[in-house]
Amino acid sequence: MKLRFWGVRGSVPTPGPKTVKYGGNTSCLEIRGDNNELLVIDAGTGLRELGNYLISNDLPDGPLDINIMLTHTHWDHIQGFPFFGPAFIPSSTITFRGPVNAIGMGLEEIVSGQMAYSYFPIKLNELRADIQFKEIREEDFKIGPFYISTCYLNHPILCLAYRITCGDKTIVTIYDNEPYRNIFADKKEDNESGLDGIDDEAIKEAEEYVKIQNNKIIDFAKGADLIVYDAQYTTEEYKTKAGWGHSTIDHALEAALEIQCSKLALFHHDPVRSDKELDTLQVQTVDKVKQIGGNNLIVFFARERLEIAI
Ligand SMILES: [Zn+2]
Ligand SMILES: [Zn+2]
């Protein structure tokens, strides 16, 4: 199995001279099976270039049949779709899968909403490709040679981790995720929060629940060869970003060591992060992995066009 990154940035595209090396496009991953079968995860702005690549390289071999699995529907994970070349070709088939939305809007409604006439001149139903939408929950399914499972993550909107197995290799994506934490414990001493009546028993109960939820994600990823993990913040930055739905580099390392994967791709880079900063963080992170005894773990910051064979 192979994975290629087409967009690695979180939140918003960041083109410019400071992001040339790692890239400024938002989330988009291309996964290939052993016989070049295609899976796409997320439709951030990286999807536009992937579309052009598919038209040049795959279309000459026959009509495009593309499965796009959305982790969730925040802008940085869907915004590339209106510019996805294969959607304008009549022979293409495109199937979206993504989480059922808790706020009463369907997946199709959300994806097409960004193409309302005020925002974009072509409506979803005017695109030439055959486009289908399938809403998914925590479940197992199969696409071609890929066995896929999903698991809910901790993010401000329903968001899925994907576990993809092809042959004897497995890739797991865990991004747009913040480890669960016990907010009662944080606020116990804070009288203004209105939670000052919370007793120790309730805090202990919440602690147990947090542990179960975090372990569920680790168990979901066990046995993976490659993990693509949210590493938007440093531990210092996280102090003012707790509750925003993202992880730190240290959270990612901790999870990778528990999962015992061989490769960890740090992903969903903060928009403020320059190439220079990412290079520095790469050196610091590799040092840290050695210090904490993760000698068998290969860790790297994802960058556009990087291809990983597992
Ligand atoms: Zn995101
Ligand atoms: Zn998000």
Coordinates of C-alpha atoms and ligand atoms in Angstrom, one line a residue:
M1 CA 0.0 0.0 0.0
K2 CA 1.1 3.6 -0.7
L3 CA 0.1 6.9 0.7
R4 CA 0.8 10.3 -0.9
F5 CA 0.0 13.6 0.7
W6 CA -1.6 16.3 -1.4
G7 CA -2.5 18.7 1.4
V8 CA -1.1 18.7 5.0
R9 CA -2.2 22.0 6.4
G10 CA -4.9 22.5 9.0
S11 CA -7.6 25.2 9.2
V12 CA -6.9 27.3 6.1
P13 CA -4.7 27.2 3.0
T14 CA -1.3 29.0 3.5
P15 CA 0.4 29.6 0.2
G16 CA 3.5 31.8 0.1
P17 CA 7.3 31.8 0.4
K18 CA 7.3 30.4 4.0
T19 CA 5.4 27.2 3.1
V20 CA 7.1 26.1 -0.1
K21 CA 8.7 22.9 1.3
Y22 CA 5.8 21.4 3.3
G23 CA 3.0 23.0 1.3
G24 CA 0.0 25.3 2.0
N25 CA -2.9 23.1 0.8
T26 CA -5.4 21.7 3.3
S27 CA -6.1 18.0 4.0
C28 CA -6.1 15.5 1.1
L29 CA -4.5 12.0 1.1
E30 CA -4.2 9.6 -1.8
I31 CA -4.0 5.9 -0.9
R32 CA -3.2 3.2 -3.4
G33 CA -3.7 -0.5 -3.1
D34 CA -1.2 -3.1 -4.3
N35 CA -2.7 -3.0 -7.8
N36 CA -3.0 0.8 -7.9
E37 CA -6.6 0.9 -6.6
L38 CA -7.4 4.4 -5.4
L39 CA -8.9 5.8 -2.2
V40 CA -9.0 9.5 -1.3
I41 CA -9.3 10.8 2.3
D42 CA -10.6 14.3 2.6
A43 CA -11.3 17.0 0.0
G44 CA -9.3 20.0 1.2
T45 CA -7.6 22.2 -1.3
G46 CA -5.0 19.5 -2.0
L47 CA -7.8 17.7 -3.9
R48 CA -7.5 20.1 -6.9
E49 CA -4.0 19.0 -7.7
L50 CA -4.8 15.4 -7.1
G51 CA -7.7 15.8 -9.6
N52 CA -5.3 17.1 -12.3
Y53 CA -2.9 14.2 -11.5
L54 CA -5.7 11.6 -11.9
I55 CA -6.8 13.2 -15.2
S56 CA -3.3 12.9 -16.6
N57 CA -2.3 9.6 -15.2
D58 CA -5.4 7.4 -14.5
L59 CA -8.0 8.6 -17.0
P60 CA -6.1 7.3 -20.0
D61 CA -6.6 3.8 -18.6
G62 CA -10.4 4.2 -18.3
P63 CA -13.2 6.2 -16.6
L64 CA -12.4 7.4 -13.1
D65 CA -14.2 5.7 -10.2
I66 CA -13.2 7.7 -7.1
N67 CA -14.1 7.1 -3.5
I68 CA -13.6 10.1 -1.2
M69 CA -13.9 9.5 2.5
L70 CA -14.4 12.6 4.5
T71 CA -13.2 12.7 8.1
H72 CA -15.7 15.5 8.7
T73 CA -17.1 18.5 6.9
H74 CA -15.1 21.5 8.2
W75 CA -14.0 23.8 5.4
D76 CA -10.4 22.6 5.3
H77 CA -11.6 19.1 4.5
I78 CA -14.1 19.8 1.7
Q79 CA -13.1 23.1 0.1
G80 CA -11.1 21.6 -2.8
F81 CA -14.1 19.7 -4.2
P82 CA -15.6 22.6 -6.4
F83 CA -12.2 22.6 -8.2
F84 CA -11.8 18.8 -8.6
G85 CA -11.4 18.2 -12.3
P86 CA -12.8 14.6 -12.5
A87 CA -16.2 16.0 -11.2
F88 CA -16.6 17.9 -14.5
I89 CA -16.0 14.7 -16.7
P90 CA -19.2 12.8 -17.6
S91 CA -17.6 9.3 -17.3
S92 CA -16.5 9.8 -13.7
T93 CA -18.1 8.2 -10.7
I94 CA -17.5 9.9 -7.4
T95 CA -18.7 8.4 -4.1
F96 CA -18.4 10.5 -0.9
R97 CA -18.5 8.8 2.5
G98 CA -18.6 10.9 5.6
P99 CA -20.1 11.1 9.1
V100 CA -23.8 11.5 9.7
N101 CA -24.2 15.0 10.9
A102 CA -25.6 15.7 14.3
I103 CA -26.9 19.2 13.4
G104 CA -29.6 18.0 11.1
M105 CA -27.9 18.5 7.7
G106 CA -27.1 15.7 5.4
L107 CA -23.7 15.1 3.9
E108 CA -24.8 16.0 0.4
E109 CA -26.5 19.2 1.7
I110 CA -23.2 20.3 3.4
V111 CA -20.9 19.5 0.5
S112 CA -23.3 21.2 -2.0
G113 CA -23.9 24.1 0.4
Q114 CA -20.4 25.5 -0.3
M115 CA -21.4 25.6 -4.0
A116 CA -24.5 27.7 -3.5
Y117 CA -24.7 30.4 -6.2
S118 CA -23.4 33.2 -3.8
Y119 CA -20.2 31.3 -3.4
F120 CA -19.6 29.4 -6.6
P121 CA -21.0 29.6 -10.2
I122 CA -21.7 25.9 -10.7
K123 CA -24.1 23.9 -8.6
L124 CA -23.4 20.3 -7.4
N125 CA -26.2 19.0 -9.6
E126 CA -24.7 20.7 -12.7
L127 CA -21.4 18.8 -12.4
R128 CA -21.1 16.1 -15.1
A129 CA -19.9 13.2 -13.0
D130 CA -22.2 10.7 -11.3
I131 CA -21.8 11.8 -7.6
Q132 CA -23.2 9.7 -4.7
F133 CA -23.2 10.4 -0.9
K134 CA -23.1 7.7 1.8
E135 CA -23.4 8.7 5.4
I136 CA -21.5 6.5 7.8
R137 CA -21.2 5.9 11.5
E138 CA -18.7 3.7 13.4
E139 CA -18.8 0.7 11.1
D140 CA -16.8 -1.7 8.9
F141 CA -17.1 -1.8 5.1
K142 CA -15.1 -2.7 2.1
I143 CA -14.1 -0.8 -1.0
G144 CA -12.3 -2.9 -3.6
P145 CA -9.3 -4.5 -1.9
F146 CA -9.5 -2.1 1.1
Y147 CA -11.1 -3.2 4.4
I148 CA -12.1 -0.1 6.3
S149 CA -13.3 0.7 9.8
T150 CA -14.2 4.0 11.5
C151 CA -14.0 5.4 15.0
Y152 CA -15.3 8.7 16.3
L153 CA -12.8 11.2 17.4
N154 CA -13.0 14.2 19.8
H155 CA -13.6 17.3 17.7
P156 CA -16.2 20.1 17.7
I157 CA -18.2 18.3 15.0
L158 CA -18.6 14.5 14.4
C159 CA -15.3 13.4 13.0
L160 CA -14.0 9.9 12.0
A161 CA -10.7 8.1 12.2
Y162 CA -10.2 5.7 9.4
R163 CA -8.5 2.3 9.6
I164 CA -7.6 1.0 6.1
T165 CA -6.2 -2.4 5.6
C166 CA -5.0 -3.8 2.2
G167 CA -3.2 -7.1 2.2
D168 CA -1.2 -7.3 5.4
K169 CA -0.7 -3.5 5.8
T170 CA -2.7 -1.0 7.7
I171 CA -2.9 2.8 7.7
V172 CA -4.8 4.7 10.3
T173 CA -5.8 8.4 10.2
I174 CA -6.4 10.2 13.6
Y175 CA -6.6 13.9 12.9
D176 CA -8.9 16.7 13.8
N177 CA -8.8 15.0 17.2
E178 CA -8.0 16.2 20.7
P179 CA -7.4 13.7 23.5
Y180 CA -10.4 13.6 25.8
R181 CA -9.8 15.3 29.1
N182 CA -11.6 15.7 32.4
I183 CA -12.9 19.3 32.3
F184 CA -14.5 18.9 35.7
A185 CA -11.0 18.4 37.2
D186 CA -9.8 21.6 35.5
K187 CA -12.8 23.6 36.8
K188 CA -13.1 22.2 40.3
E189 CA -11.4 25.2 41.9
D190 CA -13.1 27.7 39.6
N191 CA -16.2 29.2 41.4
E192 CA -17.2 31.2 38.4
S193 CA -17.6 28.1 36.2
G194 CA -20.7 27.0 38.2
L195 CA -19.1 23.6 38.6
D196 CA -17.9 24.2 42.1
G197 CA -20.5 21.8 43.4
I198 CA -18.9 18.8 41.6
D199 CA -17.8 16.3 44.1
D200 CA -14.8 14.0 44.0
E201 CA -16.9 11.0 43.1
A202 CA -18.1 12.7 40.0
I203 CA -14.6 13.8 39.0
K204 CA -13.4 10.2 39.5
E205 CA -16.3 8.9 37.3
A206 CA -15.4 11.5 34.6
E207 CA -11.8 10.4 34.8
E208 CA -12.7 6.8 34.1
Y209 CA -14.9 7.8 31.2
V210 CA -12.0 9.9 29.7
K211 CA -9.7 7.0 30.0
I212 CA -12.1 4.6 28.3
Q213 CA -12.7 7.1 25.4
N214 CA -8.9 7.6 24.9
N215 CA -8.2 3.9 25.1
K216 CA -10.9 3.2 22.5
I217 CA -9.0 5.3 19.9
I218 CA -5.7 3.6 20.8
D219 CA -7.2 0.1 20.5
F220 CA -8.8 1.1 17.2
A221 CA -5.3 1.9 15.8
K222 CA -3.4 -1.1 17.3
G223 CA -1.4 -3.0 14.8
A224 CA -1.2 -0.2 12.2
D225 CA 1.9 0.2 10.2
L226 CA 1.5 4.0 9.6
I227 CA -0.5 6.5 11.6
V228 CA -1.3 9.9 10.3
Y229 CA -1.9 12.0 13.5
D230 CA -3.0 15.5 14.3
A231 CA 0.0 17.5 15.5
Q232 CA -1.3 21.1 15.1
Y233 CA 0.2 22.5 18.3
T234 CA 3.3 22.4 20.4
T235 CA 2.7 21.6 24.1
E236 CA 3.3 25.3 24.9
E237 CA 0.8 26.5 22.3
Y238 CA -1.8 24.0 23.5
K239 CA -2.1 25.8 26.9
T240 CA -4.2 28.5 25.2
K241 CA -5.9 26.1 22.6
A242 CA -7.3 23.4 24.8
G243 CA -10.9 22.6 23.7
W244 CA -10.2 23.6 20.0
G245 CA -10.3 20.0 18.9
H246 CA -6.6 19.4 18.0
S247 CA -3.6 17.5 19.4
T248 CA 0.0 18.4 20.1
I249 CA 3.1 16.8 18.7
D250 CA 3.6 15.2 22.2
H251 CA 0.0 13.8 22.1
A252 CA 0.9 12.2 18.8
L253 CA 4.1 10.7 20.0
E254 CA 2.4 9.3 23.1
A255 CA -0.3 7.7 21.0
A256 CA 2.2 6.3 18.5
L257 CA 4.2 4.6 21.2
E258 CA 1.1 3.1 22.7
I259 CA -0.1 1.9 19.3
Q260 CA 3.3 0.6 18.6
C261 CA 3.2 1.6 14.9
S262 CA 6.4 1.7 12.9
K263 CA 5.8 5.1 11.2
L264 CA 4.1 8.3 12.4
A265 CA 3.2 11.1 10.1
L266 CA 2.6 14.4 11.9
F267 CA -0.2 16.1 10.1
H268 CA -2.6 19.1 10.0
H269 CA 0.1 21.7 10.5
D270 CA -1.0 25.0 12.1
P271 CA -1.4 27.8 9.5
V272 CA 1.2 29.9 11.4
R273 CA 3.9 27.1 11.0
S274 CA 6.7 28.0 8.5
D275 CA 9.0 25.6 6.7
K276 CA 11.8 26.7 9.0
E277 CA 9.8 26.0 12.1
L278 CA 8.7 22.6 10.9
D279 CA 12.3 21.7 10.1
T280 CA 13.3 22.7 13.6
L281 CA 10.4 20.8 15.1
Q282 CA 11.4 17.7 13.1
V283 CA 14.9 17.7 14.6
Q284 CA 13.6 18.3 18.1
T285 CA 10.9 15.6 17.7
V286 CA 13.4 12.9 16.4
D287 CA 15.6 13.7 19.4
K288 CA 12.7 13.4 21.8
V289 CA 11.6 10.0 20.3
K290 CA 15.2 8.7 21.0
Q291 CA 15.1 10.0 24.6
I292 CA 11.8 8.4 25.3
G293 CA 12.9 5.0 23.9
G294 CA 10.9 5.0 20.7
N295 CA 13.9 3.7 18.7
N296 CA 11.7 1.7 16.3
L297 CA 9.5 4.6 15.5
I298 CA 10.1 6.6 12.3
V299 CA 8.5 10.0 12.8
F300 CA 8.2 12.8 10.2
F301 CA 6.2 15.9 9.5
A302 CA 4.0 15.3 6.4
R303 CA 4.6 17.4 3.4
E304 CA 2.8 17.8 0.1
R305 CA 3.7 15.1 -2.6
L306 CA 5.6 13.0 -0.1
E307 CA 4.9 9.3 -0.9
I308 CA 5.2 6.6 1.7
A309 CA 5.2 2.9 0.8
I310 CA 4.4 0.6 3.6
Ligands
ZN1 ZN -9.1 20.4 9.9
ZN2 ZN -12.0 20.2 11.9

